[in-house]
Amino acid sequence: MRKIKTILMISLLYFFAIPTIYANDESDILLTCTSINKDLNETDIWLLNIENQTIERSDPFLDDALGQFQIIKSDDKSLIWEQTTPENRSTYVLDKNTLRQSVTFLSINEHNKMTLKNRSFSSCFFE
């Protein structure tokens, strides 16, 4: 019984208390996405800043954000942003109607040729 209470308290903390830490501005919106892939059980918390048209992924168990990215496209149907390094490119597409997110992971070789590494899908909600 004690374990159940502990798990319940941690769950409540994760879903209600931690996300409010990140929403520190009127123009900030929290987006929580949970993977629906069988091989990946991961939840990302994104902080969307409407004013700056940026989005950053935060880990509630780390002190610092994992990166801030410029939003490429935002309209009534979708929200798109990319994370690019010299070796990799990840393109995130959120369908605003279904709140499903797809991520395409590409690797980039020394000749700038891109190869598909993986795709993942998540179910999301705005807070």
XYZ file of C-alpha atoms in Angstrom:
127
model
C 0.000 0.000 0.000
C 2.864 2.347 0.800
C 4.382 1.800 -2.675
C 1.076 2.634 -4.331
C 0.834 5.912 -2.382
C 4.417 6.806 -3.333
C 3.787 6.087 -7.018
C 0.566 8.077 -6.918
C 2.293 11.085 -5.330
C 5.142 10.994 -7.862
C 2.633 10.769 -10.714
C 0.686 13.747 -9.405
C 3.896 15.726 -9.027
C 4.983 14.856 -12.570
C 1.690 15.691 -14.262
C 0.591 18.735 -12.270
C 3.369 20.406 -10.287
C 6.398 20.100 -12.588
C 4.766 21.493 -15.779
C 3.726 24.695 -13.991
C 7.402 25.475 -13.360
C 7.956 25.904 -17.089
C 4.951 28.107 -17.853
C 6.459 31.288 -16.512
C 5.147 33.788 -19.053
C 1.748 34.681 -20.489
C 3.045 33.911 -23.990
C 4.325 30.441 -23.010
C 2.301 27.299 -23.692
C 3.177 23.813 -22.507
C 2.943 20.919 -24.937
C 3.349 17.412 -23.535
C 3.959 14.566 -25.997
C 4.080 10.862 -25.110
C 5.490 8.362 -27.560
C 3.066 5.810 -28.996
C 5.841 3.672 -30.517
C 6.031 0.190 -29.057
C 9.812 0.341 -28.650
C 9.952 3.821 -27.115
C 8.085 4.900 -24.012
C 9.108 8.535 -23.620
C 7.397 11.785 -22.661
C 8.699 15.176 -23.782
C 7.628 18.502 -22.342
C 7.876 21.338 -24.843
C 7.665 25.008 -23.935
C 6.203 26.978 -26.816
C 6.816 30.735 -26.792
C 4.284 32.368 -29.098
C 5.873 35.811 -28.898
C 9.340 34.659 -30.063
C 8.061 31.802 -32.274
C 10.406 29.363 -30.516
C 9.998 26.018 -28.826
C 12.270 24.296 -26.348
C 12.300 20.781 -24.969
C 12.745 20.556 -21.248
C 13.416 17.613 -18.986
C 11.713 18.036 -15.602
C 14.506 16.033 -13.959
C 17.329 18.268 -15.262
C 18.023 21.881 -14.321
C 18.536 23.179 -17.842
C 16.625 23.053 -21.116
C 17.754 20.723 -23.884
C 17.666 23.323 -26.630
C 15.607 26.090 -28.139
C 14.466 25.881 -31.754
C 12.858 28.295 -34.185
C 9.389 27.326 -35.364
C 9.458 26.860 -39.140
C 5.716 26.831 -39.720
C 2.662 27.515 -37.596
C -0.848 27.695 -38.993
C -4.297 26.326 -38.145
C -3.305 22.795 -39.179
C 0.284 22.213 -38.076
C 3.283 23.296 -36.087
C 6.725 22.404 -37.498
C 10.227 22.813 -36.071
C 13.643 21.283 -36.720
C 16.617 20.316 -34.643
C 19.797 20.276 -36.759
C 23.390 19.348 -36.011
C 26.198 18.649 -38.522
C 25.499 14.892 -38.183
C 21.705 14.762 -37.695
C 18.448 16.456 -38.541
C 15.184 15.883 -36.684
C 11.963 17.338 -38.068
C 9.004 17.610 -35.699
C 5.483 17.982 -37.102
C 2.494 18.465 -34.823
C -0.953 18.039 -36.367
C -3.047 20.555 -34.422
C -6.332 18.804 -35.223
C -5.405 15.333 -33.973
C -2.609 16.449 -31.619
C -0.381 13.753 -33.046
C 3.300 14.473 -33.472
C 5.585 12.756 -35.950
C 9.355 13.027 -35.796
C 11.667 12.105 -38.655
C 15.286 11.439 -37.687
C 17.853 11.744 -40.478
C 21.609 11.217 -40.394
C 23.854 13.408 -42.533
C 27.115 11.989 -43.897
C 30.281 13.892 -44.854
C 28.879 14.521 -48.384
C 25.686 16.078 -46.930
C 23.627 13.083 -48.019
C 20.728 12.373 -45.661
C 19.632 8.895 -44.647
C 16.472 8.026 -42.736
C 17.400 6.721 -39.282
C 14.019 6.438 -37.623
C 10.502 7.824 -37.291
C 8.525 8.161 -34.128
C 4.980 9.164 -33.278
C 3.531 10.756 -30.156
C 0.192 11.704 -28.741
C 0.217 15.272 -27.371
C -1.849 17.738 -25.383
C -1.607 21.456 -24.643
C -1.715 22.640 -21.044
